[in-house]
């Protein structure tokens, strides 16, 4: 099972209808099995991390990322109280273990140094010569991570990857223009 391409935060900052809750926040049978051995705050915290990751392709940074309606909806399904999420630790060994379990369950791996280098090379060659907006390059990088089952790196590392790729793409742009790269077309010069 791969994480869905989200783009938008599912329900964050607005009211969610029942259809959205059912579609994006229903705890499936195999997910219940993962949650079943956990109690209290770790149970609801794990379940919310899992459902958020599936919907967004990344882990929630904290409770502020999670829509209140979704917390209530998931809590009812797994036999917890929504307020128990307040006691969940958003840093430390427990959440790292939970993230590891979720990655393993979904077939994802952490972003290695080689993965980051590969992302930079791909972005510089295939994206940054035609797309110069950092926020759009970031979106495309996150989509690529989902497509190749890599857990996106931390935000600071994402920013460094995007900046590096934009810089490398900028350096390669003049040569690509001279070569007449099919990805790059100068205005007024048809091939």
mmCIF file of C-alpha atoms in Angstrom:
data_model
loop_
_atom_site.group_PDB
_atom_site.id
_atom_site.type_symbol
_atom_site.label_atom_id
_atom_site.label_comp_id
_atom_site.label_asym_id
_atom_site.label_seq_id
_atom_site.Cartn_x
_atom_site.Cartn_y
_atom_site.Cartn_z
ATOM 1 C CA UNK A 1 0.000 0.000 0.000
ATOM 2 C CA UNK A 2 1.484 3.372 -0.947
ATOM 3 C CA UNK A 3 0.718 6.748 0.523
ATOM 4 C CA UNK A 4 -1.716 8.795 -1.501
ATOM 5 C CA UNK A 5 -0.664 11.920 -3.261
ATOM 6 C CA UNK A 6 -2.238 14.601 -1.155
ATOM 7 C CA UNK A 7 -0.997 18.058 -1.956
ATOM 8 C CA UNK A 8 -3.739 19.565 0.226
ATOM 9 C CA UNK A 9 -3.986 18.945 3.921
ATOM 10 C CA UNK A 10 -6.984 16.667 4.252
ATOM 11 C CA UNK A 11 -9.449 18.696 6.259
ATOM 12 C CA UNK A 12 -6.973 20.904 8.109
ATOM 13 C CA UNK A 13 -8.347 24.399 8.636
ATOM 14 C CA UNK A 14 -11.898 23.659 7.468
ATOM 15 C CA UNK A 15 -14.899 21.533 8.373
ATOM 16 C CA UNK A 16 -14.906 18.003 6.981
ATOM 17 C CA UNK A 17 -17.990 16.165 5.836
ATOM 18 C CA UNK A 18 -18.711 12.532 6.637
ATOM 19 C CA UNK A 19 -17.684 11.409 3.148
ATOM 20 C CA UNK A 20 -14.203 12.905 3.592
ATOM 21 C CA UNK A 21 -13.840 11.355 7.022
ATOM 22 C CA UNK A 22 -14.835 7.925 5.738
ATOM 23 C CA UNK A 23 -12.614 8.184 2.642
ATOM 24 C CA UNK A 24 -9.456 9.472 4.309
ATOM 25 C CA UNK A 25 -9.667 8.572 7.984
ATOM 26 C CA UNK A 26 -11.271 5.113 8.172
ATOM 27 C CA UNK A 27 -8.972 2.691 9.977
ATOM 28 C CA UNK A 28 -8.797 -0.400 7.764
ATOM 29 C CA UNK A 29 -8.571 -3.992 8.991
ATOM 30 C CA UNK A 30 -4.796 -4.315 8.505
ATOM 31 C CA UNK A 31 -4.338 -0.944 10.233
ATOM 32 C CA UNK A 32 -6.436 -2.117 13.207
ATOM 33 C CA UNK A 33 -3.972 -4.987 13.594
ATOM 34 C CA UNK A 34 -1.090 -2.487 13.853
ATOM 35 C CA UNK A 35 -2.932 -0.357 16.405
ATOM 36 C CA UNK A 36 -4.300 -3.225 18.517
ATOM 37 C CA UNK A 37 -1.251 -3.691 20.759
ATOM 38 C CA UNK A 38 -1.105 -0.044 21.785
ATOM 39 C CA UNK A 39 -2.971 1.720 24.592
ATOM 40 C CA UNK A 40 -4.069 5.251 25.412
ATOM 41 C CA UNK A 41 -2.024 8.081 23.945
ATOM 42 C CA UNK A 42 0.230 5.748 21.963
ATOM 43 C CA UNK A 43 -2.805 4.078 20.392
ATOM 44 C CA UNK A 44 -4.445 7.288 19.149
ATOM 45 C CA UNK A 45 -1.078 8.883 18.325
ATOM 46 C CA UNK A 46 0.006 5.911 16.220
ATOM 47 C CA UNK A 47 -3.346 5.709 14.432
ATOM 48 C CA UNK A 48 -3.286 9.428 13.590
ATOM 49 C CA UNK A 49 0.339 9.236 12.377
ATOM 50 C CA UNK A 50 -0.595 6.301 10.147
ATOM 51 C CA UNK A 51 -3.708 7.854 8.614
ATOM 52 C CA UNK A 52 -2.006 11.229 8.152
ATOM 53 C CA UNK A 53 0.958 9.574 6.419
ATOM 54 C CA UNK A 54 -1.308 7.633 4.080
ATOM 55 C CA UNK A 55 -3.193 10.795 3.140
ATOM 56 C CA UNK A 56 -0.279 13.218 2.921
ATOM 57 C CA UNK A 57 2.825 11.189 2.155
ATOM 58 C CA UNK A 58 4.591 12.529 5.241
ATOM 59 C CA UNK A 59 4.267 12.373 8.997
ATOM 60 C CA UNK A 60 2.333 14.977 10.964
ATOM 61 C CA UNK A 61 4.622 17.378 12.812
ATOM 62 C CA UNK A 62 2.272 17.633 15.761
ATOM 63 C CA UNK A 63 -1.328 17.761 16.866
ATOM 64 C CA UNK A 64 -1.838 21.091 15.042
ATOM 65 C CA UNK A 65 -1.554 19.201 11.724
ATOM 66 C CA UNK A 66 -4.498 16.970 12.619
ATOM 67 C CA UNK A 67 -8.118 17.980 11.961
ATOM 68 C CA UNK A 68 -10.213 17.746 15.125
ATOM 69 C CA UNK A 69 -13.050 15.918 13.349
ATOM 70 C CA UNK A 70 -10.563 13.317 12.107
ATOM 71 C CA UNK A 71 -9.155 12.784 15.611
ATOM 72 C CA UNK A 72 -12.683 12.171 16.952
ATOM 73 C CA UNK A 73 -13.533 9.892 14.004
ATOM 74 C CA UNK A 74 -10.390 7.774 14.391
ATOM 75 C CA UNK A 75 -10.678 7.670 18.200
ATOM 76 C CA UNK A 76 -14.194 6.185 17.962
ATOM 77 C CA UNK A 77 -12.939 3.466 15.600
ATOM 78 C CA UNK A 78 -10.058 2.357 17.799
ATOM 79 C CA UNK A 79 -11.741 2.667 21.203
ATOM 80 C CA UNK A 80 -9.924 5.766 22.504
ATOM 81 C CA UNK A 81 -10.930 9.182 23.694
ATOM 82 C CA UNK A 82 -9.830 12.078 21.442
ATOM 83 C CA UNK A 83 -8.287 13.956 24.392
ATOM 84 C CA UNK A 84 -5.783 11.112 24.879
ATOM 85 C CA UNK A 85 -3.886 12.485 21.872
ATOM 86 C CA UNK A 86 -2.827 15.435 24.061
ATOM 87 C CA UNK A 87 -0.524 13.074 26.005
ATOM 88 C CA UNK A 88 1.184 11.687 22.883
ATOM 89 C CA UNK A 89 4.914 12.484 22.764
ATOM 90 C CA UNK A 90 5.810 14.113 19.412
ATOM 91 C CA UNK A 91 9.529 13.520 19.898
ATOM 92 C CA UNK A 92 11.577 10.683 21.304
ATOM 93 C CA UNK A 93 11.986 6.948 20.914
ATOM 94 C CA UNK A 94 8.299 6.057 20.860
ATOM 95 C CA UNK A 95 7.380 8.230 17.897
ATOM 96 C CA UNK A 96 10.535 7.148 16.051
ATOM 97 C CA UNK A 97 9.510 3.519 16.571
ATOM 98 C CA UNK A 98 5.966 4.329 15.411
ATOM 99 C CA UNK A 99 7.309 6.015 12.268
ATOM 100 C CA UNK A 100 9.493 2.995 11.588
ATOM 101 C CA UNK A 101 6.515 0.628 11.952
ATOM 102 C CA UNK A 102 4.419 2.780 9.611
ATOM 103 C CA UNK A 103 7.161 3.019 6.977
ATOM 104 C CA UNK A 104 7.640 -0.745 7.096
ATOM 105 C CA UNK A 105 3.893 -1.397 6.852
ATOM 106 C CA UNK A 106 3.549 0.912 3.838
ATOM 107 C CA UNK A 107 6.753 -0.231 2.108
ATOM 108 C CA UNK A 108 8.625 3.065 2.524
ATOM 109 C CA UNK A 109 12.192 3.690 3.657
ATOM 110 C CA UNK A 110 13.966 6.681 5.152
ATOM 111 C CA UNK A 111 15.652 9.118 2.777
ATOM 112 C CA UNK A 112 19.362 8.257 2.662
ATOM 113 C CA UNK A 113 22.207 10.545 1.598
ATOM 114 C CA UNK A 114 22.259 8.711 -1.754
ATOM 115 C CA UNK A 115 18.483 9.199 -2.116
ATOM 116 C CA UNK A 116 18.914 12.939 -1.495
ATOM 117 C CA UNK A 117 21.710 13.102 -4.093
ATOM 118 C CA UNK A 118 19.510 11.215 -6.568
ATOM 119 C CA UNK A 119 16.612 13.596 -5.895
ATOM 120 C CA UNK A 120 18.863 16.609 -6.487
ATOM 121 C CA UNK A 121 20.142 15.133 -9.757
ATOM 122 C CA UNK A 122 16.624 14.286 -10.944
ATOM 123 C CA UNK A 123 15.233 17.688 -9.989
ATOM 124 C CA UNK A 124 18.157 19.558 -11.599
ATOM 125 C CA UNK A 125 17.929 17.581 -14.851
ATOM 126 C CA UNK A 126 14.196 17.044 -15.252
ATOM 127 C CA UNK A 127 12.434 19.729 -13.230
ATOM 128 C CA UNK A 128 14.501 22.806 -12.404
ATOM 129 C CA UNK A 129 15.339 23.727 -15.978
ATOM 130 C CA UNK A 130 11.656 24.312 -16.708
ATOM 131 C CA UNK A 131 10.260 25.032 -13.228
ATOM 132 C CA UNK A 132 11.951 27.701 -11.128
ATOM 133 C CA UNK A 133 9.379 28.231 -8.338
ATOM 134 C CA UNK A 134 10.771 26.622 -5.160
ATOM 135 C CA UNK A 135 7.318 25.695 -3.832
ATOM 136 C CA UNK A 136 6.460 23.855 -7.069
ATOM 137 C CA UNK A 137 9.861 22.098 -7.147
ATOM 138 C CA UNK A 138 9.191 21.033 -3.545
ATOM 139 C CA UNK A 139 5.775 19.611 -4.505
ATOM 140 C CA UNK A 140 7.313 17.652 -7.379
ATOM 141 C CA UNK A 141 10.076 16.361 -5.115
ATOM 142 C CA UNK A 142 7.527 15.151 -2.553
ATOM 143 C CA UNK A 143 5.523 13.452 -5.313
ATOM 144 C CA UNK A 144 8.712 11.743 -6.502
ATOM 145 C CA UNK A 145 9.430 10.553 -2.959
ATOM 146 C CA UNK A 146 5.955 8.998 -2.795
ATOM 147 C CA UNK A 147 6.382 7.396 -6.225
ATOM 148 C CA UNK A 148 9.659 5.701 -5.260
ATOM 149 C CA UNK A 149 8.537 4.884 -1.675
ATOM 150 C CA UNK A 150 10.970 7.174 0.128
ATOM 151 C CA UNK A 151 9.875 8.874 3.318
ATOM 152 C CA UNK A 152 10.386 12.595 2.667
ATOM 153 C CA UNK A 153 13.271 14.108 4.620
ATOM 154 C CA UNK A 154 12.761 16.762 7.287
ATOM 155 C CA UNK A 155 11.619 20.202 6.116
ATOM 156 C CA UNK A 156 15.044 21.794 6.502
ATOM 157 C CA UNK A 157 16.632 19.050 4.425
ATOM 158 C CA UNK A 158 13.885 19.381 1.797
ATOM 159 C CA UNK A 159 14.649 23.095 1.548
ATOM 160 C CA UNK A 160 18.369 22.363 1.070
ATOM 161 C CA UNK A 161 17.630 19.747 -1.614
ATOM 162 C CA UNK A 162 15.350 22.166 -3.477
ATOM 163 C CA UNK A 163 17.883 25.021 -3.281
ATOM 164 C CA UNK A 164 20.696 22.768 -4.486
ATOM 165 C CA UNK A 165 18.611 21.408 -7.370
ATOM 166 C CA UNK A 166 17.527 24.911 -8.417
ATOM 167 C CA UNK A 167 21.153 26.042 -8.356
ATOM 168 C CA UNK A 168 22.367 23.027 -10.363
ATOM 169 C CA UNK A 169 19.481 23.433 -12.803
ATOM 170 C CA UNK A 170 20.378 27.091 -13.254
ATOM 171 C CA UNK A 171 24.014 26.213 -13.944
ATOM 172 C CA UNK A 172 22.970 23.604 -16.532
ATOM 173 C CA UNK A 173 20.425 25.862 -18.253
ATOM 174 C CA UNK A 174 22.761 27.675 -20.700
ATOM 175 C CA UNK A 175 24.240 24.398 -21.961
ATOM 176 C CA UNK A 176 20.781 22.860 -22.338
ATOM 177 C CA UNK A 177 19.613 25.889 -24.327
ATOM 178 C CA UNK A 178 22.613 25.651 -26.651
ATOM 179 C CA UNK A 179 22.061 21.925 -27.158
ATOM 180 C CA UNK A 180 18.406 22.515 -27.978
ATOM 181 C CA UNK A 181 17.192 20.178 -25.259
ATOM 182 C CA UNK A 182 13.664 18.975 -26.067
ATOM 183 C CA UNK A 183 12.633 19.868 -22.495
ATOM 184 C CA UNK A 184 13.634 23.494 -22.968
ATOM 185 C CA UNK A 185 12.320 25.765 -25.686
ATOM 186 C CA UNK A 186 13.444 29.318 -26.127
ATOM 187 C CA UNK A 187 10.540 31.624 -27.018
ATOM 188 C CA UNK A 188 10.416 32.249 -30.756
ATOM 189 C CA UNK A 189 12.722 29.373 -31.682
ATOM 190 C CA UNK A 190 10.725 26.427 -32.990
ATOM 191 C CA UNK A 191 12.393 23.129 -33.795
#
